[in-house]
JSON list of C-alpha atoms in Angstrom, two decimals:
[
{"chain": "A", "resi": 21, "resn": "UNK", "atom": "CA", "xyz": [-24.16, 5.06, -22.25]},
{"chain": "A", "resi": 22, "resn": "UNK", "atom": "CA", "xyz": [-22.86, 2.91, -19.20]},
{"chain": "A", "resi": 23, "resn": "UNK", "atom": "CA", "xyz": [-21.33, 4.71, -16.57]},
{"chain": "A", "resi": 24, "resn": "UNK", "atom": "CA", "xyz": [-18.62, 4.41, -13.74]},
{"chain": "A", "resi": 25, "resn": "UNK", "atom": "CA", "xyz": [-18.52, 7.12, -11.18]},
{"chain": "A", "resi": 26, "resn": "UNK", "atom": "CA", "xyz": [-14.81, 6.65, -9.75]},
{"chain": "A", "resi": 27, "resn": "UNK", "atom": "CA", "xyz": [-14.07, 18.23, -18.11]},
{"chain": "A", "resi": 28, "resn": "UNK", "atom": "CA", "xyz": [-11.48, 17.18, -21.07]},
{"chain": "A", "resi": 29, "resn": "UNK", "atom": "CA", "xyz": [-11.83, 13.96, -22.43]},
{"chain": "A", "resi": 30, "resn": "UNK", "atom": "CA", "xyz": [-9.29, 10.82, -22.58]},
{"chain": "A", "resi": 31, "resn": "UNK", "atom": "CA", "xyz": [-9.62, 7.95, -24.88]},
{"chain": "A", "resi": 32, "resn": "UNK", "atom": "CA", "xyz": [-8.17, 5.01, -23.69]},
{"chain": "A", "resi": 33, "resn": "UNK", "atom": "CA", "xyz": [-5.04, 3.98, -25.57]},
{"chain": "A", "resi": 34, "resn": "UNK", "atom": "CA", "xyz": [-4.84, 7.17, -27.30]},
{"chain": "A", "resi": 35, "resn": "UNK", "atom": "CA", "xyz": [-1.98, 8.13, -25.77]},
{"chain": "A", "resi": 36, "resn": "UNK", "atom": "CA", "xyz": [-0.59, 10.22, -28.75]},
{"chain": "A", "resi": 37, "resn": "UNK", "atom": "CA", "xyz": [-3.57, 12.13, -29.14]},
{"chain": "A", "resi": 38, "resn": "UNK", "atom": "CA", "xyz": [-3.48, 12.94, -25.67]},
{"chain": "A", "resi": 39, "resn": "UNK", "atom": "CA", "xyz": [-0.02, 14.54, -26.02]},
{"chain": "A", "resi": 40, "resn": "UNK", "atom": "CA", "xyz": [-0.73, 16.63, -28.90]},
{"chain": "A", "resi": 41, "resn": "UNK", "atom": "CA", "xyz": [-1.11, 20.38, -28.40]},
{"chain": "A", "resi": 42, "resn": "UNK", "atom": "CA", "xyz": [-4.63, 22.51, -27.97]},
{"chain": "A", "resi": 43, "resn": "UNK", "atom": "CA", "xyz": [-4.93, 24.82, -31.18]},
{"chain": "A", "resi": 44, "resn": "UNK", "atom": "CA", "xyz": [-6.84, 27.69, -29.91]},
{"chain": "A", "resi": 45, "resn": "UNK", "atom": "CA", "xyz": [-10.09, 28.28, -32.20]},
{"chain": "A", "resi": 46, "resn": "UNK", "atom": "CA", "xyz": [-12.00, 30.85, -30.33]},
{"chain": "A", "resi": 47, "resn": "UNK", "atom": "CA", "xyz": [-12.04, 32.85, -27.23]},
{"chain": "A", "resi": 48, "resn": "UNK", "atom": "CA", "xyz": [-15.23, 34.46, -26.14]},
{"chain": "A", "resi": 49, "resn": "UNK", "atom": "CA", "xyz": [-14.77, 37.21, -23.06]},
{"chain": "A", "resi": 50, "resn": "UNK", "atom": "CA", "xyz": [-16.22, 40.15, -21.10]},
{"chain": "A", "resi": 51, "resn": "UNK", "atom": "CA", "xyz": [-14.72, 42.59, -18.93]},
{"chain": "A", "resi": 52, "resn": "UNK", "atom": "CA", "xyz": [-14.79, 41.73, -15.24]},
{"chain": "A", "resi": 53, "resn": "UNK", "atom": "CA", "xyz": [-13.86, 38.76, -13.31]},
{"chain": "A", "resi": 54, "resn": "UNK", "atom": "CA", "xyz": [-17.29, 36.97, -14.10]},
{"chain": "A", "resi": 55, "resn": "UNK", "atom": "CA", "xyz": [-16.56, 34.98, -17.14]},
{"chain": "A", "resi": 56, "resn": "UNK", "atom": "CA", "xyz": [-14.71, 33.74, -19.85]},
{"chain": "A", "resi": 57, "resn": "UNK", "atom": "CA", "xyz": [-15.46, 30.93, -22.36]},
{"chain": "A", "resi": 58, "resn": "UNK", "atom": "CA", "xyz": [-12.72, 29.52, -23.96]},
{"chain": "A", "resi": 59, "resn": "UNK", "atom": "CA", "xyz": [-13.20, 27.08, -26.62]},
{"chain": "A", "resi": 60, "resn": "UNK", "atom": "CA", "xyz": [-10.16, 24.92, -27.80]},
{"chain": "A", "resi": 61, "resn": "UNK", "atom": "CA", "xyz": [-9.89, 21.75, -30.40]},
{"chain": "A", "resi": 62, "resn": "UNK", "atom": "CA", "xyz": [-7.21, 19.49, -30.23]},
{"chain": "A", "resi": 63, "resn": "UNK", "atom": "CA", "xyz": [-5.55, 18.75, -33.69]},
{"chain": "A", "resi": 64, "resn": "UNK", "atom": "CA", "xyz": [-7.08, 15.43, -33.74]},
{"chain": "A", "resi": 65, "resn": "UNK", "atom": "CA", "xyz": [-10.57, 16.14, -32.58]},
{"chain": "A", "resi": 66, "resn": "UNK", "atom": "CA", "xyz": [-12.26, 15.33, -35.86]},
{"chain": "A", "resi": 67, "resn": "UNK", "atom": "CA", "xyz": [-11.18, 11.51, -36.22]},
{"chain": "A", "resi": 68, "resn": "UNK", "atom": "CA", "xyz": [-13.37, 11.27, -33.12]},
{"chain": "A", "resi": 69, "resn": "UNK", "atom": "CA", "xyz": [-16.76, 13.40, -34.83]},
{"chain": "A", "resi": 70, "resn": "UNK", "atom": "CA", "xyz": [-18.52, 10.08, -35.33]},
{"chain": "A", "resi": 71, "resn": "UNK", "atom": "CA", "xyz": [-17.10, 8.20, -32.30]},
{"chain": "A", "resi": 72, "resn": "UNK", "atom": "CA", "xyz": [-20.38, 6.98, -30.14]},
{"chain": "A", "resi": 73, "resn": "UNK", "atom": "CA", "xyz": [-18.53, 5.87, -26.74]},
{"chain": "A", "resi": 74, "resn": "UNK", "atom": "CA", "xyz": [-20.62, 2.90, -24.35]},
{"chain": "A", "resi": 75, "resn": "UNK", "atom": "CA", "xyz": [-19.42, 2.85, -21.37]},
{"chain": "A", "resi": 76, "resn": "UNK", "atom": "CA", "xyz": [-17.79, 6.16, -19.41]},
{"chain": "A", "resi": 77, "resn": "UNK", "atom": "CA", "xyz": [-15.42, 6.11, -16.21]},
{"chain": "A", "resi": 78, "resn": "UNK", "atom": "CA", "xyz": [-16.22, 9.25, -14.29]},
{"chain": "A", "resi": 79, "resn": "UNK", "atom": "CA", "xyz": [-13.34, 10.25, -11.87]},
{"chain": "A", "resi": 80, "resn": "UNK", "atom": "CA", "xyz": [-13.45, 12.63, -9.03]},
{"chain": "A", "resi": 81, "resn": "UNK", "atom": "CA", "xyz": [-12.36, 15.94, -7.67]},
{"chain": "A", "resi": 82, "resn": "UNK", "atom": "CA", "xyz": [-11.26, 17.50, -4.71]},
{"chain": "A", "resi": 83, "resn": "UNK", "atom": "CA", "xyz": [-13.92, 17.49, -2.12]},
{"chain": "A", "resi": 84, "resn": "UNK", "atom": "CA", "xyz": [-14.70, 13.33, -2.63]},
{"chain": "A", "resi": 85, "resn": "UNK", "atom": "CA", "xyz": [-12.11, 12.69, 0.17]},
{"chain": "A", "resi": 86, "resn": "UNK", "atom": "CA", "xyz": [-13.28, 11.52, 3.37]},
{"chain": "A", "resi": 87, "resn": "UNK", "atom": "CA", "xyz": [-11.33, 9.92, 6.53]},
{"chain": "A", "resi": 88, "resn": "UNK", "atom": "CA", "xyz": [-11.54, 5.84, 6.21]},
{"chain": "A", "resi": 89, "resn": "UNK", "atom": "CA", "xyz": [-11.25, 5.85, 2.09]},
{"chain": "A", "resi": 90, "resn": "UNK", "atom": "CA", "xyz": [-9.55, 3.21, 0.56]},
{"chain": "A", "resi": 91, "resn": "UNK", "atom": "CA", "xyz": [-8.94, 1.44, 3.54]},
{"chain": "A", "resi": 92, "resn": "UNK", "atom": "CA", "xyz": [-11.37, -1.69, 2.82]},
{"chain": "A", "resi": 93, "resn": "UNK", "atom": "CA", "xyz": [-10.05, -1.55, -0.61]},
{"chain": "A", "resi": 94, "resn": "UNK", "atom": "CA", "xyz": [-6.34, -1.99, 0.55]},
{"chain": "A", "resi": 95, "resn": "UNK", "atom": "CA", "xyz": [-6.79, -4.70, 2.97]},
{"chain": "A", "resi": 96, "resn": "UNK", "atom": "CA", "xyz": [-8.84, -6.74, -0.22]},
{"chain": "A", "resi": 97, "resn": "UNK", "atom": "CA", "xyz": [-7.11, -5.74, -3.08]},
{"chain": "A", "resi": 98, "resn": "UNK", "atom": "CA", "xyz": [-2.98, -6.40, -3.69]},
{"chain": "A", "resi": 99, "resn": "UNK", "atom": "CA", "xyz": [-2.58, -4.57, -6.81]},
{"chain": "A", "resi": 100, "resn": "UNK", "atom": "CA", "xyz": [-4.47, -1.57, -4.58]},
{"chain": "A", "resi": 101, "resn": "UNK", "atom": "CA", "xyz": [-2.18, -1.98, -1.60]},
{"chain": "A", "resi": 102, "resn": "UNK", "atom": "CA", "xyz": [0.72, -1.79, -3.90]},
{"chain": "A", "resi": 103, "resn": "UNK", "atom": "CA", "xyz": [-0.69, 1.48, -5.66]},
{"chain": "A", "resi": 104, "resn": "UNK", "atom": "CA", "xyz": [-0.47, 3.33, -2.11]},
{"chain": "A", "resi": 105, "resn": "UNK", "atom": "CA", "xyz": [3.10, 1.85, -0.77]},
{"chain": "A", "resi": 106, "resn": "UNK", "atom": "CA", "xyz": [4.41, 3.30, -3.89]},
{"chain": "A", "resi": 107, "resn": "UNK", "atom": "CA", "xyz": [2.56, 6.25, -3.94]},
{"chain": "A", "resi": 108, "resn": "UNK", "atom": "CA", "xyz": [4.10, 6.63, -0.10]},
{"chain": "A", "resi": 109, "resn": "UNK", "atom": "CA", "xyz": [7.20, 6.32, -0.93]},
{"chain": "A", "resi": 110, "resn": "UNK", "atom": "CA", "xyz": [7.00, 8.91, -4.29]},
{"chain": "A", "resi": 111, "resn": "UNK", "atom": "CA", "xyz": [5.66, 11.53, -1.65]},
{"chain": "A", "resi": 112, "resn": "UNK", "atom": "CA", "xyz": [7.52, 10.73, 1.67]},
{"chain": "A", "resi": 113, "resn": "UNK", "atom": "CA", "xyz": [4.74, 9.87, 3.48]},
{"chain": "A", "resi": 114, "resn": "UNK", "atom": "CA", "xyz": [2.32, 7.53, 4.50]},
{"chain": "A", "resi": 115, "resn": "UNK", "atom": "CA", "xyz": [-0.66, 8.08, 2.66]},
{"chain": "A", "resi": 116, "resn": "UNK", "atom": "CA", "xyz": [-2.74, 5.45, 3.26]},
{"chain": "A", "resi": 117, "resn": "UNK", "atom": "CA", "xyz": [-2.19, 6.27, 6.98]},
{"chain": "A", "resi": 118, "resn": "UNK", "atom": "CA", "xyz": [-3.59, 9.56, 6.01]},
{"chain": "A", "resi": 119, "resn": "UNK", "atom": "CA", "xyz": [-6.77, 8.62, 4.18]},
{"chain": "A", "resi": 120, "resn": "UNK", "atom": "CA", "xyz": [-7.39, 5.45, 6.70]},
{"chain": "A", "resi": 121, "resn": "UNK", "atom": "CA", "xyz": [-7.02, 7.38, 10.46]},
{"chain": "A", "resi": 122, "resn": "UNK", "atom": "CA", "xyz": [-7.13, 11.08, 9.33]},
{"chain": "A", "resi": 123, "resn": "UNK", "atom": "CA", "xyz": [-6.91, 13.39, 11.48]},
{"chain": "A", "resi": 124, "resn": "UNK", "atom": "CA", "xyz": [-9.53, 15.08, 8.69]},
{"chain": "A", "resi": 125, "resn": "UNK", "atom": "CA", "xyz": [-7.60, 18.23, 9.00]},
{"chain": "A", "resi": 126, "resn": "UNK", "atom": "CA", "xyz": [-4.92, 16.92, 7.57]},
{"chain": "A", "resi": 127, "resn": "UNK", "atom": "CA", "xyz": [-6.77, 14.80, 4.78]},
{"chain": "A", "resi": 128, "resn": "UNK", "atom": "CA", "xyz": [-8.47, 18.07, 3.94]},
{"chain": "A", "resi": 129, "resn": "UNK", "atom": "CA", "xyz": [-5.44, 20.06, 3.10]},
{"chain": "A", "resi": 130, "resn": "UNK", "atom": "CA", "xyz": [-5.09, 20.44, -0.73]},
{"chain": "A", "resi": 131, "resn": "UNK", "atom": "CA", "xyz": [-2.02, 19.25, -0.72]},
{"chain": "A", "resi": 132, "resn": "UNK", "atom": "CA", "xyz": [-3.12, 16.17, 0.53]},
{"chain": "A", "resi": 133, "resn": "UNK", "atom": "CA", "xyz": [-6.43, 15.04, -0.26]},
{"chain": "A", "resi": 134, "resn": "UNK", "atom": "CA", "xyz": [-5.35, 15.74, -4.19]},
{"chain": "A", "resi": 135, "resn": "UNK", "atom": "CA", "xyz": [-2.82, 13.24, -4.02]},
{"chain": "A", "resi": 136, "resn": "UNK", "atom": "CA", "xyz": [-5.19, 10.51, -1.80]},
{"chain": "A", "resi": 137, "resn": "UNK", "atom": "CA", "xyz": [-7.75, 11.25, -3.83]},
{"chain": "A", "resi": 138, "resn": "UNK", "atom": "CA", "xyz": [-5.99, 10.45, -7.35]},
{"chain": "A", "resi": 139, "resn": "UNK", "atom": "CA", "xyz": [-4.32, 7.00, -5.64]},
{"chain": "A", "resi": 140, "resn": "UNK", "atom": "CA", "xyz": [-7.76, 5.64, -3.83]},
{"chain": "A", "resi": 141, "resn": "UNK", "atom": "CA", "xyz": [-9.11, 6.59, -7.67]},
{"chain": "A", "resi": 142, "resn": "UNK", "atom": "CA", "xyz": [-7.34, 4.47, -9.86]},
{"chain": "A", "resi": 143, "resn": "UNK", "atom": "CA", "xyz": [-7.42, 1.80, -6.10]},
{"chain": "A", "resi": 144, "resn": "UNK", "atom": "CA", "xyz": [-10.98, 1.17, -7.13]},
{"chain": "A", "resi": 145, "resn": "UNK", "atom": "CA", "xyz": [-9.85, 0.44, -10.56]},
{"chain": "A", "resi": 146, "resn": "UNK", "atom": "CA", "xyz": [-7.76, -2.28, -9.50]},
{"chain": "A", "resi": 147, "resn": "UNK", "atom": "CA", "xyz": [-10.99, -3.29, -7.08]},
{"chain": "A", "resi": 148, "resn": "UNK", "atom": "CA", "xyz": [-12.87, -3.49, -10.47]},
{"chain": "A", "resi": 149, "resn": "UNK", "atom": "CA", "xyz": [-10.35, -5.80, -12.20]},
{"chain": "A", "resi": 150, "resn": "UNK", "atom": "CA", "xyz": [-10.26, -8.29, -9.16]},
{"chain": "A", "resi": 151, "resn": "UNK", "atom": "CA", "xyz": [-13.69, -8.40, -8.85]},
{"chain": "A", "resi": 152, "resn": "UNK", "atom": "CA", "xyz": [-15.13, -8.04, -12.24]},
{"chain": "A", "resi": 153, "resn": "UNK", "atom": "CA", "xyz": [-12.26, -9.38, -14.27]},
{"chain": "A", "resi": 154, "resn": "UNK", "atom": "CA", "xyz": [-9.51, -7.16, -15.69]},
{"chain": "A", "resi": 155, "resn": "UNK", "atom": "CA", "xyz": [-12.50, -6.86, -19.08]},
{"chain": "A", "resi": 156, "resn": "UNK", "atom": "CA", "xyz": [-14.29, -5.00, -17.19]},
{"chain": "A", "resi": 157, "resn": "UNK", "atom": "CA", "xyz": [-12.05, -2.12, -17.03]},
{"chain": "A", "resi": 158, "resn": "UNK", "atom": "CA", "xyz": [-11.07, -2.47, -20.09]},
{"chain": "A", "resi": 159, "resn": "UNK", "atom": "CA", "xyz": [-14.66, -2.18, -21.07]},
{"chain": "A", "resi": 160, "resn": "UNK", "atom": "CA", "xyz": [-14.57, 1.41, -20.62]},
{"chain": "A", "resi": 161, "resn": "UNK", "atom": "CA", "xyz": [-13.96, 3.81, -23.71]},
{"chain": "A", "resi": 162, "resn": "UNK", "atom": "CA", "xyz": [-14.17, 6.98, -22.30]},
{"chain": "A", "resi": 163, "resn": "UNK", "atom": "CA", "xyz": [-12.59, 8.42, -19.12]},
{"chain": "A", "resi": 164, "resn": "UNK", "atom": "CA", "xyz": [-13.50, 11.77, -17.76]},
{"chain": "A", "resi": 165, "resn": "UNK", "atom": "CA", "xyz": [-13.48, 13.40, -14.46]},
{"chain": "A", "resi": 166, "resn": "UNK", "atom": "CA", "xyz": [-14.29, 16.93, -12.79]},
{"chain": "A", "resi": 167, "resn": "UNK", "atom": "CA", "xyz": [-11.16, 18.87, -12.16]},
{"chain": "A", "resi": 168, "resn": "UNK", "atom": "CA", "xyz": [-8.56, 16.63, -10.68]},
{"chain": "A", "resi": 169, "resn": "UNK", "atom": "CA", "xyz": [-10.55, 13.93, -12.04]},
{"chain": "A", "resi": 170, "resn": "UNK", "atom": "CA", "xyz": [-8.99, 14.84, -15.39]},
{"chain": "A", "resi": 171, "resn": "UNK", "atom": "CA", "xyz": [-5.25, 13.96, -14.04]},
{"chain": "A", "resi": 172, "resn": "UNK", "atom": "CA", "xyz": [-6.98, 10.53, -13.28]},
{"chain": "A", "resi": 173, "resn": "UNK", "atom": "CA", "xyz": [-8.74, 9.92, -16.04]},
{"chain": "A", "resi": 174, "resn": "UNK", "atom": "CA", "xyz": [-5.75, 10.79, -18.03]},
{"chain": "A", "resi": 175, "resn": "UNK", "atom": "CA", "xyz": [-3.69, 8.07, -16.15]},
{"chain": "A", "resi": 176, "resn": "UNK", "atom": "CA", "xyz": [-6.08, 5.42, -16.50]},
{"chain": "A", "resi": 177, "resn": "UNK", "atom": "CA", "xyz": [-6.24, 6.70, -20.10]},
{"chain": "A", "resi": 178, "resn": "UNK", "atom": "CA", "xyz": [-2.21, 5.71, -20.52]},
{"chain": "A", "resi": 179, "resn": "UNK", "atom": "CA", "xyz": [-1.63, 9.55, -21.36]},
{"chain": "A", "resi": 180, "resn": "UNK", "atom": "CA", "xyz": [1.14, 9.37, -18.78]},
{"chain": "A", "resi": 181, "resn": "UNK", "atom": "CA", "xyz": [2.14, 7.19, -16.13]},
{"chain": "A", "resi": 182, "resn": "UNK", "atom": "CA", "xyz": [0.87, 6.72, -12.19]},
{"chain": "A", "resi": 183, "resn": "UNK", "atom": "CA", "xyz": [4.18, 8.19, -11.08]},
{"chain": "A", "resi": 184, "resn": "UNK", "atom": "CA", "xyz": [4.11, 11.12, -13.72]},
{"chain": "A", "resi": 185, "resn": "UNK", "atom": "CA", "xyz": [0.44, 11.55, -12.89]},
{"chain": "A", "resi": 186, "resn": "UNK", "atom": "CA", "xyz": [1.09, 11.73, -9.38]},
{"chain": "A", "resi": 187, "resn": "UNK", "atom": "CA", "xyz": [3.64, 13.83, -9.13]},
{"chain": "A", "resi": 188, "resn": "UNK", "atom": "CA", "xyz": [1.76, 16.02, -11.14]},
{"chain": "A", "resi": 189, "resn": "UNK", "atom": "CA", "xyz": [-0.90, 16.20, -8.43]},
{"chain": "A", "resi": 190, "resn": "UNK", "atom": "CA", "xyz": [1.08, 16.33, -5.77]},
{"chain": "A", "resi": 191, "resn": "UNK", "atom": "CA", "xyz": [2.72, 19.65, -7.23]},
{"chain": "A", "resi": 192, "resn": "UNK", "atom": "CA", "xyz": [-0.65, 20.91, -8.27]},
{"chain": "A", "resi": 193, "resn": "UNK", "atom": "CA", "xyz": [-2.03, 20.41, -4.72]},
{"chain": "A", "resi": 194, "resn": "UNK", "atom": "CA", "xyz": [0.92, 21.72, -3.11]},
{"chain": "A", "resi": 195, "resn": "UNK", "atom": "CA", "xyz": [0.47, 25.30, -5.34]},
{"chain": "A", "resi": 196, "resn": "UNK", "atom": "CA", "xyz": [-2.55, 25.76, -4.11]},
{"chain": "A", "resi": 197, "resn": "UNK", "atom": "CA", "xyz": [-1.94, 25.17, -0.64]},
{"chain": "A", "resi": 198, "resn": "UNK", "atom": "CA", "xyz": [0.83, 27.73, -0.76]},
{"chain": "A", "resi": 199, "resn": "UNK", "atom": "CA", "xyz": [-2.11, 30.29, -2.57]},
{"chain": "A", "resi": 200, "resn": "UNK", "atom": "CA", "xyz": [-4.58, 29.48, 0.06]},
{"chain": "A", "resi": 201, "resn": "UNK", "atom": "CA", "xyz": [-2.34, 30.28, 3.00]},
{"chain": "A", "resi": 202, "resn": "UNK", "atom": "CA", "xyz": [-0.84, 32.89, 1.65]},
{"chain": "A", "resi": 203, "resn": "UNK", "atom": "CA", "xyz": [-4.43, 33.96, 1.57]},
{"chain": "A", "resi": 204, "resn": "UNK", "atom": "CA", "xyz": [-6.81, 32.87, 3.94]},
{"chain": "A", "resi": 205, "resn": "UNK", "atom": "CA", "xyz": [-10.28, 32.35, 1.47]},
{"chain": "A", "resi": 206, "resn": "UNK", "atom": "CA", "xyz": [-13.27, 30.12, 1.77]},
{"chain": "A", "resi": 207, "resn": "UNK", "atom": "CA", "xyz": [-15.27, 28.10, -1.35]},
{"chain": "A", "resi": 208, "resn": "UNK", "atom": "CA", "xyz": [-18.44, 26.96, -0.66]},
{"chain": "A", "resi": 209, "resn": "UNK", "atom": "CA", "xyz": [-21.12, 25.65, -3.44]},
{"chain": "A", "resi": 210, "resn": "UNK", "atom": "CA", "xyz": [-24.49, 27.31, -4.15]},
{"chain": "A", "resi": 211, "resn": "UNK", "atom": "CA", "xyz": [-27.40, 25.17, -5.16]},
{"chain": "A", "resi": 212, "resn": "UNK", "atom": "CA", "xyz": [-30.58, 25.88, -6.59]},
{"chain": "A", "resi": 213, "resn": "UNK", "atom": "CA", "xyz": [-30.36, 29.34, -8.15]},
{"chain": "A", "resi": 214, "resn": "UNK", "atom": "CA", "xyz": [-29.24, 30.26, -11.10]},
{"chain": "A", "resi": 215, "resn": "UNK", "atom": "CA", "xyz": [-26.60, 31.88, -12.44]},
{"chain": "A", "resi": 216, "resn": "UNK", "atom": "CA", "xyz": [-28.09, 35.38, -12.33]},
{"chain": "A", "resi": 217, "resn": "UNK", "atom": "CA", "xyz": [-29.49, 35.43, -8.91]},
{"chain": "A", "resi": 218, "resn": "UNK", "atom": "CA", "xyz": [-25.65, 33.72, -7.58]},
{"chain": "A", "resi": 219, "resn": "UNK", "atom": "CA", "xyz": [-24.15, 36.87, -8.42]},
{"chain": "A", "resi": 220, "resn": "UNK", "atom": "CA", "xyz": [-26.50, 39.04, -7.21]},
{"chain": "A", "resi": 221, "resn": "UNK", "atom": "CA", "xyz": [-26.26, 37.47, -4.12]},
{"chain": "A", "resi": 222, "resn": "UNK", "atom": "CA", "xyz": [-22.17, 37.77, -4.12]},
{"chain": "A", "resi": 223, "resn": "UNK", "atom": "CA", "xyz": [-22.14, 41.26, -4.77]},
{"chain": "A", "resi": 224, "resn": "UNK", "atom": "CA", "xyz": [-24.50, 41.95, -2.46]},
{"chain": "A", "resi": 225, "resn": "UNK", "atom": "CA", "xyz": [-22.31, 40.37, 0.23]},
{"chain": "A", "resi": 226, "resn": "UNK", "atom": "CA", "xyz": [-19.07, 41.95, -1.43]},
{"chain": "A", "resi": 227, "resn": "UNK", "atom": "CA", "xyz": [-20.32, 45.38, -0.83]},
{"chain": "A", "resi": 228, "resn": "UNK", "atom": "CA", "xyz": [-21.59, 44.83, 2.63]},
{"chain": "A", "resi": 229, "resn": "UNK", "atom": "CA", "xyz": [-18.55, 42.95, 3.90]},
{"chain": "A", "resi": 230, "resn": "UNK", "atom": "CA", "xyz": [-16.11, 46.46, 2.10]},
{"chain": "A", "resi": 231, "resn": "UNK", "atom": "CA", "xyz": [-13.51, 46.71, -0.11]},
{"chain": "A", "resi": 232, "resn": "UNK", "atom": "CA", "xyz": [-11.21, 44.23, -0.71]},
{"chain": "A", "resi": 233, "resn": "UNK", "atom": "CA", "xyz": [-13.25, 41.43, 0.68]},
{"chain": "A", "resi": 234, "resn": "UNK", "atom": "CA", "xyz": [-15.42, 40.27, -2.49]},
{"chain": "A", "resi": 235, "resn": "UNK", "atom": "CA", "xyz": [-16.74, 37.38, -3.14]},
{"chain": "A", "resi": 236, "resn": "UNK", "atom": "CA", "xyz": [-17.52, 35.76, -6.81]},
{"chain": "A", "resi": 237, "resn": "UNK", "atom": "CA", "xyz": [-19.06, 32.77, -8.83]},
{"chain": "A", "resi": 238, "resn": "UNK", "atom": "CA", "xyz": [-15.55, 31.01, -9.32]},
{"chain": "A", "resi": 239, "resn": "UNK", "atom": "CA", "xyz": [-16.79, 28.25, -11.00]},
{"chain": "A", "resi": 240, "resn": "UNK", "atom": "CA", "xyz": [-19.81, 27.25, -13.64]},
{"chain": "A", "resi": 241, "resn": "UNK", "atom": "CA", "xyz": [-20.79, 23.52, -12.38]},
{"chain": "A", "resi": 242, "resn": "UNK", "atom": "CA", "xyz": [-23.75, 23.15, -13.82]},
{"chain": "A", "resi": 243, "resn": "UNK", "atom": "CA", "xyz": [-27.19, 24.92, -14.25]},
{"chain": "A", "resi": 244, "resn": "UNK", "atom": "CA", "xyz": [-28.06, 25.43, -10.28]},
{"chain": "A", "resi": 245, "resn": "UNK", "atom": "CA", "xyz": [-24.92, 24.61, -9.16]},
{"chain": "A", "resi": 246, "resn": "UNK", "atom": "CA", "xyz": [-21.95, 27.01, -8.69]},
{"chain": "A", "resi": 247, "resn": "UNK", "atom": "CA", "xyz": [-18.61, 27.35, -6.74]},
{"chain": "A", "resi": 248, "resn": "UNK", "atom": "CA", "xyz": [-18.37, 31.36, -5.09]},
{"chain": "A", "resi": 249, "resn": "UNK", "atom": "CA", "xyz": [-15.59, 31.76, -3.40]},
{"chain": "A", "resi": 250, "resn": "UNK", "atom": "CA", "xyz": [-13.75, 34.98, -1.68]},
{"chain": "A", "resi": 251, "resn": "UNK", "atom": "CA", "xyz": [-12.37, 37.06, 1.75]},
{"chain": "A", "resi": 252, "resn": "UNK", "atom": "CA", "xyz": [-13.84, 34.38, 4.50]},
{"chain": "A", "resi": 253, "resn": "UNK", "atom": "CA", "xyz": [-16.12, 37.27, 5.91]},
{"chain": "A", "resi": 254, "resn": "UNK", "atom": "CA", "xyz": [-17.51, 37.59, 2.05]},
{"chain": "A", "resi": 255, "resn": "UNK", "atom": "CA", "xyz": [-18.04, 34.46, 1.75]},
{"chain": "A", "resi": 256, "resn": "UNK", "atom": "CA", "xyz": [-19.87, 33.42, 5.22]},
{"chain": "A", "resi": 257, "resn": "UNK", "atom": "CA", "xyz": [-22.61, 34.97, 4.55]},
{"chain": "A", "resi": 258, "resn": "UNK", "atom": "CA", "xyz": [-23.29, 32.67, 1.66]},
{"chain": "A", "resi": 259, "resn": "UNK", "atom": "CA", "xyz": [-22.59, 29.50, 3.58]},
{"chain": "A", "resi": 260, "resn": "UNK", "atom": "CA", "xyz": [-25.62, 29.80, 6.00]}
]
């Protein structure tokens, strides 16, 4: 399977199937803040059992931003230009400003690089269609993406619009902004051990860090890859 690097599932022009409602068929749990596995079938899963998709558009997540995106892609592409003057004027502010000059501190607030990173997403999509012919995007029959990827995916999908889509983000980011400073806290990725030796090392540095400053696997990447985060002093230790 082809693949386009630009977890739920969209198919394109499935719009409907989209919008229809998760039935819950099993949850799987332990005590503790370690894990849960939740696994949930949309009504219509079935009609897609024998489905064997070609080519996959991958989108991003939080993290891909970097100071300079999407500027190139602006100053060649119309339909991209026009993607970020709207986008400005949904969130009342210049956002291509943002992702072109920085300052990073600023691009790397939640609340910001969700938003840039969503618009200079679906930017490259409209890079694709100039360049490669509008076939080529079509071409794709699955979209994905990790996280805030799945907002994209969804929009390139036609589950919902690029405004709906966006202001979706833009309220998502902005939620966890007010989390995060309402409690300072640190994420960093671990890579290389597995899931075992991870938490070992977090409760290690929970316990010599005190009470109330733990530190935990928050997310299951993949095998050898996971997403600890906790207290800043907790969490520093695993950073180095």
């Amino acid at each position: 399977m082809a693949g386009l690097v630009l977890n739920s599932f969209s198919y394109r022009g499935t719009e409907a199937l989209a919008r229809r409602p998760l039935k819950l068929r099993q949850i799987l749990g332990r005590s503790g803040p370690h894990r849960v596995l939740t696994t949930a079938e949309s009504a219509g899963d079935k009609k897609f059992a024998d489905y064997k998709p070609k080519t996959a558009f991958l989108f991003p997540g939080q993290g891909a931003q970097t100071v300079g995106m999407a500027k190139d892609v602006v100053n060649e592409v119309p339909k991209a230009k026009e993607l970020f003057e709207h986008a400005s004027d949904i969130l009342g502010y210049d956002l291509l400003k943002v992702c072109a000059e920085g300052p990073k501190e600023r691009l790397d607030k939640t609340e910001i690089s969700q938003p840039a990173i969503y618009v200079a997403s679906l930017a490259a999509v409209e890079k694709l269609r100039l360049t490669e012919g509008d076939e080529a995007a079509q071409k794709a029959d699955v979209a994905c993406g990790l996280s805030l990827g799945e907002y994209t995916a969804l929009a390139f999908a036609g589950a919902f619009s690029f405004e709906d889509g966006l202001k979706l983000v833009d309220l998502r980011g902005k939620s966890m902004q007010q989390a995060a400073d309402a409690q300072p806290s640190a994420m960093v990725s671990v890579i290389g051990l597995d899931a075992d030796k991870t938490a070992e090392l977090c409760e290690k540095a929970s316990h010599e860090v005190g009470k109330g400053e733990g530190v935990r696997i928050a997310n299951y990447l993949c095998n050898g890859n996971y997403a600890v985060s906790g207290e800043c002093p907790a969490v520093k230790p695993l950073s180095g």
